[in-house]
Structures are given as C-alpha cells and as structure tokens.
C-alpha cells in the first residue's frame, strides 16, 4: 500500500535576515602586484578599476574567515547559532575536499548538528546558495540557513600573469536566510553554459600532480574579451529576466549588486541595463578585488554599513563566473 | 539592405565616439583602434557588439583580435553583412 507521507511545514516565504563580511587585514596595493608583472598602476586601474585588494595571511584560513563573517551575519539576524538548521558554503579555494568546510564551520559556530555542505558554483556561488537556502526555508527542512561565500583566491593567482595577477582578492561574506510573511527573495534566473568551460578555469587539475607532470601550482586563468562580452551583454539579459520574474522594472530598484568581477564590467552592465540614476550600484571591487562567491555579500554588507543602502531596500543581485554559471534574483535587503 | 562602405565608416565613427569619446572625424580607415583611438581590448568588445547590432553581422571573439584598424573592421563588416 502507498502510505500518505506527511510533508515538512515550511515558512510562507524566505528573506535575508542578516549579513556579515570579513576582509583580511593585509591590504595589497597595485604597487605590490607590479613587482611581478610588466604593467602599471594606471593600466590596472583603467582595465579593472581595482586600486587595492585584501590578501589573507596564514592565520586567515577559509574556516577562520568564514567564522568571522558568519558570526556577524548571525548577530545581525538576531538569532542564535543553535537555531541554524543548515550551513551552505560556496568556495573554490578550500583545498581539503573531504570533509567539507561547512561541517567544521557548523560545529565551531555551535549550531548543534546543522546539515552542512559545500557547493562549487564559482562566482555565482552566492546566488546558488541563496536559492538553496530559500528552498529549504520554504519547504521546511531548515528554519534558518547560513549561506557563505568564501575565497582565498590569492592562493590560485599566478603572480606573473599580467592579465589576472591584479584581479583577485580574499574574503568571506555571509547571510542568514529565514522565514518571512512577505516575499523578500524573488525567483532565481540561473543556469550553466558548459560549452564555455574553457573560458575561465583552473590551469591544471589536481590529479596531474600525482603523475608528477606539473611543477607550478594551479591558478585561475580566463579569456578576458570573451568573459567581458558574456558578462556584460548576456548577463544584462539575465538580470533583466530576474527583474521581470519578480514582477518589477528597474524603476522599482534601489540597489544593484552585481558580482564584483571588474569595474569595467559593472559600468558596462549598468549602461546596457539602462538603470535609472537613483539606483545605487555596488562598486566594492575597487578596494576588494574579485572575491568570487564572497563578492556579493561583501558588497551588500559594505553598502549597508556605509549608509549607501538601507534595510528594506530592493536590490537586484547577479553572480556569474567559471562554468560558465550564473544566478540572478531580486532581494529585500536585511 | 546592406550598408555601403561610407555608411559603415560613418557608423563605426559614431560608435567609437559614443564608447571611447573620440571625435568622429578622427576615426579614419588607417587608424589603429588601440594605438590611435584609445580603444582598449575591453572597449573593443563594446565597439564590436554595437557594430554587430547596427550592421546585422556576427563578429566572433576569435575574429575580433584580427581587427587592428578601422579599415579592418569596415572590410570585415562589408564582407559579412547579409
């Protein structure tokens, strides 16, 4: 016989309740990058808008940065760690694959026995994690979910590659997603384009080391022009679709928080989307660099901390990166 | 109807002016995008996308790197438009 299964009881809707970030203490100016490449401060600024980035020291591990950001997000949400039912961490720079970094974080935060796992969605990781969290809260498998994007991309940077050496930064950004009586996270427009897998990738897979064929540690590389075209023009379409899916137009927006890949991409996206003047645009990349999955929550935290955005504002967020993968949605800021 | 060579030069000049702020009269066939017109590799992508829309052509990334001068771009568009 087919027994009647009782489903979990979820919340009507989900929302971001709190946000927190951690930036490593060491600030690295362009001058330091120039020790290893033939370039100039002016060239780096004009191609990327980046003036400084934070690089993690030996003590600022993926776990420690995550704990610092998560602690702030949990406090900001006004809950206690024991209330967290799931921990979702997006990273491409945690070098011990098993066990996941999420289990260590769940334990050390004092969540009790929260479900915990890592995801790999590169620079779209925050949107992927947020989408999973929203589903868990509404479906009822967790009341509160911690979502973290954390990277030590300095570990995956080829300091001698003049096209990428200046791009990447380290840091962690976290949010707590929980129940809401009103819709506060829109439909996610997301996807992957595996036919473009070679456009951004790690130079060599780890198992090449076992064969002893590789001398140089892996690094991230990308085809700049191809990434730029895809990011600006294809991702503007995705951002527009996310707005429409939420039943909104750009006039309804207060804030735009694109993945902080490069200022030129951000500026061109804003132009392509024809965003109204009143929309505040996150430009955290200037002093943070590209921190992949951490970039959106880090930028969100800074906008709120500096008063450029406020709680209750409507924000369009979009992440895009290696895969290629992307995820966009509209959220109410915590 | 396909654009004439003159129309393509004129259109490209307007695009380069819009994207890089270069006076339209400076956009001449023999001018190099990067060396003479201050169009760097990323701005070049914007020029190419705008030209694709305006002239109804597809310019794949692999071909973009061969477009060194305004004349290269004009010839490419002339040879690839419908």
XYZ file of C-alpha atoms in Angstrom:
416
model
C 0.000 0.000 0.000
C 1.087 3.584 -0.549
C 1.111 5.327 2.829
C 0.320 9.030 2.988
C 3.539 10.906 3.728
C 3.326 13.992 5.901
C 5.410 16.839 4.423
C 7.552 19.239 6.428
C 5.938 22.502 7.425
C 7.824 25.402 5.899
C 7.544 29.177 6.057
C 5.287 31.069 3.623
C 8.320 32.905 2.211
C 12.009 33.436 2.926
C 14.150 36.519 3.397
C 17.722 37.563 4.139
C 17.699 38.397 7.840
C 21.309 39.396 8.361
C 24.590 39.898 6.521
C 28.226 39.865 7.619
C 31.625 40.113 5.977
C 35.286 39.529 6.695
C 38.129 41.190 4.814
C 41.688 40.058 5.567
C 43.813 42.608 7.407
C 46.560 42.873 4.787
C 45.764 45.435 2.094
C 47.703 44.881 -1.128
C 48.112 47.951 -3.381
C 48.774 47.765 -7.119
C 52.429 48.702 -6.475
C 52.971 45.328 -4.820
C 51.388 43.479 -7.766
C 53.727 45.360 -10.122
C 56.800 43.682 -8.591
C 55.958 40.556 -10.571
C 54.453 41.848 -13.833
C 55.346 44.372 -16.513
C 52.395 46.732 -16.164
C 51.440 49.977 -14.431
C 49.080 51.266 -11.781
C 47.302 53.283 -14.480
C 46.858 50.198 -16.697
C 45.442 48.106 -13.846
C 43.055 50.875 -12.799
C 41.864 51.535 -16.340
C 41.265 47.841 -17.112
C 39.713 46.820 -13.803
C 39.041 49.798 -11.543
C 40.946 47.984 -8.796
C 43.273 50.006 -6.562
C 43.729 47.635 -3.623
C 42.655 44.165 -2.557
C 42.890 42.163 0.667
C 45.051 39.054 0.776
C 44.765 36.591 3.619
C 47.647 35.749 5.927
C 48.447 32.256 7.205
C 46.028 32.609 10.130
C 43.196 33.833 7.930
C 42.158 30.422 6.668
C 38.950 29.680 4.799
C 37.438 28.444 8.081
C 38.553 31.449 10.160
C 37.327 33.979 7.594
C 34.017 32.118 7.345
C 33.560 32.055 11.131
C 34.196 35.801 11.374
C 31.702 36.660 8.622
C 29.120 34.142 9.831
C 29.285 35.404 13.410
C 28.429 38.909 12.207
C 25.599 37.683 9.976
C 24.066 35.629 12.801
C 24.251 38.597 15.185
C 22.803 40.877 12.504
C 19.908 38.442 12.011
C 19.191 38.480 15.742
C 19.223 34.698 16.111
C 21.482 32.253 17.932
C 23.714 29.663 16.237
C 21.591 26.794 17.630
C 18.667 27.988 15.510
C 20.564 27.374 12.261
C 19.375 24.222 10.551
C 21.695 24.197 7.555
C 25.063 25.643 6.542
C 25.787 26.088 2.819
C 29.253 27.261 1.830
C 30.355 28.172 -1.675
C 34.099 28.139 -2.321
C 36.622 27.113 -4.957
C 39.658 27.725 -2.755
C 39.249 25.346 0.185
C 41.936 22.822 -0.672
C 40.843 19.928 1.500
C 37.913 18.403 -0.317
C 36.766 15.996 2.380
C 35.262 16.651 4.823
C 33.564 19.828 3.662
C 34.479 23.130 5.289
C 30.781 23.606 6.102
C 30.788 20.811 8.692
C 33.703 22.363 10.582
C 32.008 25.765 10.476
C 28.654 24.355 11.643
C 30.390 22.701 14.584
C 32.596 25.619 15.597
C 29.740 28.114 15.385
C 27.798 25.999 17.860
C 24.902 25.158 15.589
C 24.435 21.757 17.184
C 24.033 19.337 14.345
C 23.034 21.563 11.438
C 23.105 19.957 7.997
C 26.250 21.236 6.319
C 27.748 21.029 2.850
C 29.908 22.908 0.341
C 28.876 23.873 -3.163
C 31.016 24.676 -6.201
C 29.485 27.405 -8.327
C 32.410 29.828 -8.577
C 31.372 33.481 -8.823
C 27.672 32.525 -8.989
C 28.031 30.671 -5.684
C 26.208 33.209 -3.565
C 23.108 33.128 -5.790
C 23.194 29.334 -5.927
C 23.489 29.131 -2.123
C 20.746 31.689 -1.613
C 18.433 29.727 -3.910
C 19.091 26.504 -1.996
C 18.519 28.311 1.323
C 15.241 29.834 0.171
C 14.036 26.391 -0.877
C 14.980 24.809 2.453
C 13.208 27.514 4.471
C 10.018 27.433 2.412
C 9.965 23.648 2.173
C 10.628 23.311 5.891
C 13.844 21.283 6.156
C 15.518 24.187 7.973
C 14.108 27.260 9.664
C 17.312 29.297 9.352
C 20.083 28.714 6.821
C 23.585 30.189 6.854
C 24.894 30.890 3.352
C 28.570 31.811 2.955
C 30.764 32.697 0.001
C 34.429 32.447 0.991
C 37.607 32.542 -1.066
C 41.366 32.751 -0.771
C 41.869 33.452 -4.459
C 45.380 34.728 -3.750
C 46.229 31.024 -3.444
C 45.017 30.495 -7.019
C 46.658 33.586 -8.500
C 49.600 33.398 -10.894
C 51.568 36.451 -9.786
C 53.392 36.506 -13.125
C 50.239 36.552 -15.301
C 49.817 40.225 -16.178
C 46.182 39.693 -17.218
C 44.975 38.254 -13.899
C 47.579 38.943 -11.170
C 45.817 42.125 -10.069
C 42.247 40.830 -10.212
C 41.688 38.542 -7.284
C 41.150 39.100 -3.590
C 40.327 37.126 -0.454
C 37.440 37.373 1.972
C 34.179 35.940 3.242
C 30.592 37.148 3.018
C 27.687 35.514 4.843
C 23.932 35.864 5.120
C 21.284 34.211 7.269
C 18.123 33.253 5.405
C 14.972 32.634 7.430
C 11.172 32.724 7.434
C 9.148 35.682 6.179
C 5.469 36.580 5.995
C 6.081 38.540 2.782
C 8.004 37.594 -0.367
C 11.536 39.001 0.050
C 13.578 36.853 -2.360
C 12.379 36.731 -5.954
C 12.506 33.851 -8.425
C 16.068 32.910 -9.360
C 17.058 33.074 -13.015
C 20.022 30.740 -13.172
C 21.802 28.313 -15.411
C 25.038 26.952 -16.794
C 26.809 27.050 -20.156
C 29.228 24.134 -20.060
C 30.162 24.665 -23.693
C 32.171 27.632 -22.391
C 34.034 25.639 -19.730
C 37.428 26.737 -21.045
C 36.718 30.460 -20.849
C 37.516 30.656 -17.113
C 39.211 27.740 -15.394
C 41.919 26.377 -13.158
C 45.083 25.894 -15.205
C 45.635 22.225 -14.253
C 43.540 19.639 -12.372
C 44.901 18.423 -9.029
C 45.403 14.848 -10.200
C 48.083 15.969 -12.658
C 50.310 16.270 -9.583
C 50.057 12.550 -8.929
C 51.671 11.916 -12.292
C 54.444 14.361 -11.401
C 53.893 16.298 -14.613
C 53.163 19.667 -13.043
C 55.632 21.983 -11.393
C 53.589 25.115 -10.984
C 50.670 25.379 -8.527
C 47.313 25.759 -10.310
C 45.955 29.240 -10.915
C 42.841 30.784 -12.384
C 43.046 31.911 -15.978
C 40.492 33.476 -18.252
C 39.904 34.751 -21.760
C 39.311 38.383 -20.918
C 37.492 39.603 -24.015
C 35.184 36.584 -24.163
C 34.356 36.870 -20.470
C 33.749 40.600 -20.833
C 31.339 40.160 -23.739
C 29.427 37.376 -21.987
C 29.334 39.151 -18.636
C 28.194 42.497 -19.949
C 25.771 41.588 -22.685
C 24.476 38.091 -21.841
C 24.329 38.727 -18.097
C 22.466 42.003 -18.596
C 19.735 39.906 -20.240
C 19.706 37.526 -17.267
C 19.499 40.446 -14.830
C 16.575 41.840 -16.815
C 14.841 38.445 -16.716
C 15.257 38.282 -12.929
C 13.615 41.686 -12.608
C 10.724 40.622 -14.818
C 10.352 37.301 -12.983
C 9.918 39.273 -9.759
C 7.254 41.433 -11.415
C 9.406 44.547 -11.237
C 11.075 47.083 -13.506
C 14.351 48.918 -12.968
C 12.346 51.879 -11.642
C 11.409 49.724 -8.625
C 15.059 49.091 -7.724
C 17.048 50.868 -5.030
C 20.282 48.924 -5.366
C 22.191 46.875 -7.961
C 24.767 44.418 -6.616
C 26.468 42.583 -9.476
C 29.316 40.149 -8.826
C 32.354 42.355 -8.267
C 34.412 40.997 -11.146
C 35.763 44.151 -12.702
C 34.655 47.806 -12.674
C 34.537 47.884 -16.459
C 32.040 45.011 -16.476
C 29.959 46.732 -13.787
C 29.924 50.069 -15.635
C 29.024 48.469 -18.962
C 26.284 46.344 -17.378
C 24.748 49.446 -15.812
C 24.804 51.137 -19.213
C 23.358 48.117 -21.028
C 20.599 47.717 -18.413
C 19.827 51.452 -18.631
C 19.473 51.599 -14.846
C 17.855 54.812 -13.584
C 20.062 57.377 -11.830
C 18.511 56.697 -8.427
C 19.772 53.098 -8.318
C 22.824 52.702 -6.077
C 25.432 50.478 -7.735
C 27.878 48.380 -5.686
C 31.473 49.198 -6.674
C 33.256 47.337 -3.896
C 35.679 45.788 -6.421
C 37.787 48.963 -6.286
C 39.198 48.139 -2.848
C 38.312 44.456 -2.515
C 39.200 42.957 -5.894
C 37.306 39.990 -7.277
C 36.488 37.632 -4.393
C 34.283 35.253 -6.416
C 31.434 33.830 -4.292
C 32.169 36.274 -1.460
C 31.815 39.412 -3.552
C 28.032 39.975 -3.438
C 27.520 39.563 0.333
C 30.710 41.594 0.994
C 29.428 44.401 -1.226
C 25.974 44.152 0.345
C 27.410 44.479 3.834
C 29.505 47.489 2.880
C 26.585 49.308 1.207
C 24.510 48.838 4.363
C 27.373 49.720 6.732
C 28.200 52.942 4.884
C 24.565 54.024 4.584
C 24.571 53.855 0.775
C 21.750 51.323 1.117
C 19.307 50.669 3.914
C 17.288 47.834 5.352
C 14.180 47.194 3.285
C 15.724 48.412 0.031
C 15.046 46.376 -3.087
C 18.249 45.002 -4.623
C 18.966 43.165 -7.866
C 21.841 40.706 -7.367
C 23.611 38.744 -10.099
C 26.570 36.389 -9.951
C 28.385 34.908 -12.960
C 31.608 33.044 -13.496
C 33.525 29.867 -14.223
C 31.415 27.075 -15.629
C 30.133 29.197 -17.067
C 27.397 29.598 -14.440
C 25.084 32.418 -13.430
C 22.314 33.252 -10.964
C 20.260 36.433 -10.568
C 17.419 37.406 -8.274
C 15.825 40.358 -6.531
C 16.001 40.580 -2.732
C 14.848 42.820 0.057
C 17.957 43.952 1.949
C 18.189 42.935 5.629
C 19.727 46.496 -47.499
C 23.453 46.191 -46.948
C 25.327 49.286 -45.787
C 27.859 50.925 -48.119
C 31.487 51.372 -47.159
C 30.876 55.053 -46.424
C 27.899 54.233 -44.212
C 29.941 51.682 -42.275
C 32.794 54.155 -41.666
C 30.293 56.751 -40.529
C 28.506 54.266 -38.267
C 31.749 53.000 -36.730
C 32.845 56.586 -36.100
C 29.650 57.241 -34.169
C 30.097 54.031 -32.178
C 33.737 54.793 -31.317
C 32.716 58.322 -30.359
C 29.982 57.007 -28.073
C 32.186 54.387 -26.386
C 35.630 55.998 -26.255
C 34.777 59.692 -26.648
C 36.955 60.057 -29.758
C 35.840 62.789 -32.234
C 34.116 61.140 -35.207
C 36.423 62.888 -37.706
C 39.426 61.093 -36.151
C 38.008 57.685 -36.999
C 39.751 57.053 -40.335
C 40.405 53.801 -42.183
C 44.129 53.728 -41.411
C 43.720 54.377 -37.686
C 44.574 51.613 -35.195
C 41.906 51.111 -32.550
C 44.388 50.625 -29.705
C 47.314 52.824 -30.777
C 45.484 55.798 -32.325
C 41.954 55.809 -30.932
C 42.436 54.797 -27.289
C 40.095 51.826 -27.693
C 41.476 49.141 -25.362
C 40.663 45.422 -25.535
C 37.522 45.755 -23.403
C 36.203 48.849 -25.192
C 36.857 46.962 -28.448
C 34.327 44.352 -27.301
C 31.768 47.110 -26.774
C 32.532 48.553 -30.224
C 32.146 45.103 -31.781
C 28.819 44.388 -30.063
C 27.458 47.802 -31.079
C 28.646 47.213 -34.666
C 27.000 43.763 -34.705
C 23.664 45.306 -33.768
C 23.962 48.223 -36.143
C 25.090 46.310 -39.202
C 23.492 42.906 -38.622
C 26.754 40.946 -38.590
C 28.280 38.408 -36.203
C 31.881 39.041 -35.196
C 33.160 36.088 -33.108
C 35.824 36.707 -30.442
C 38.394 34.799 -32.498
C 37.979 37.322 -35.321
C 37.986 40.407 -33.088
C 41.723 40.153 -32.478
C 42.375 40.479 -36.216
C 40.590 43.815 -36.413
C 43.550 46.112 -35.797
C 42.459 49.158 -37.770
C 39.190 50.859 -38.612
C 39.751 49.644 -42.183
C 39.990 46.014 -40.960
C 36.631 46.386 -39.208
C 34.999 48.075 -42.194
C 36.186 45.319 -44.547
C 35.035 42.623 -42.144
C 31.556 44.120 -41.882
C 31.349 44.665 -45.680
C 32.217 41.012 -46.283
C 29.956 39.537 -43.612
C 26.746 41.547 -43.718
C 23.637 39.914 -45.174
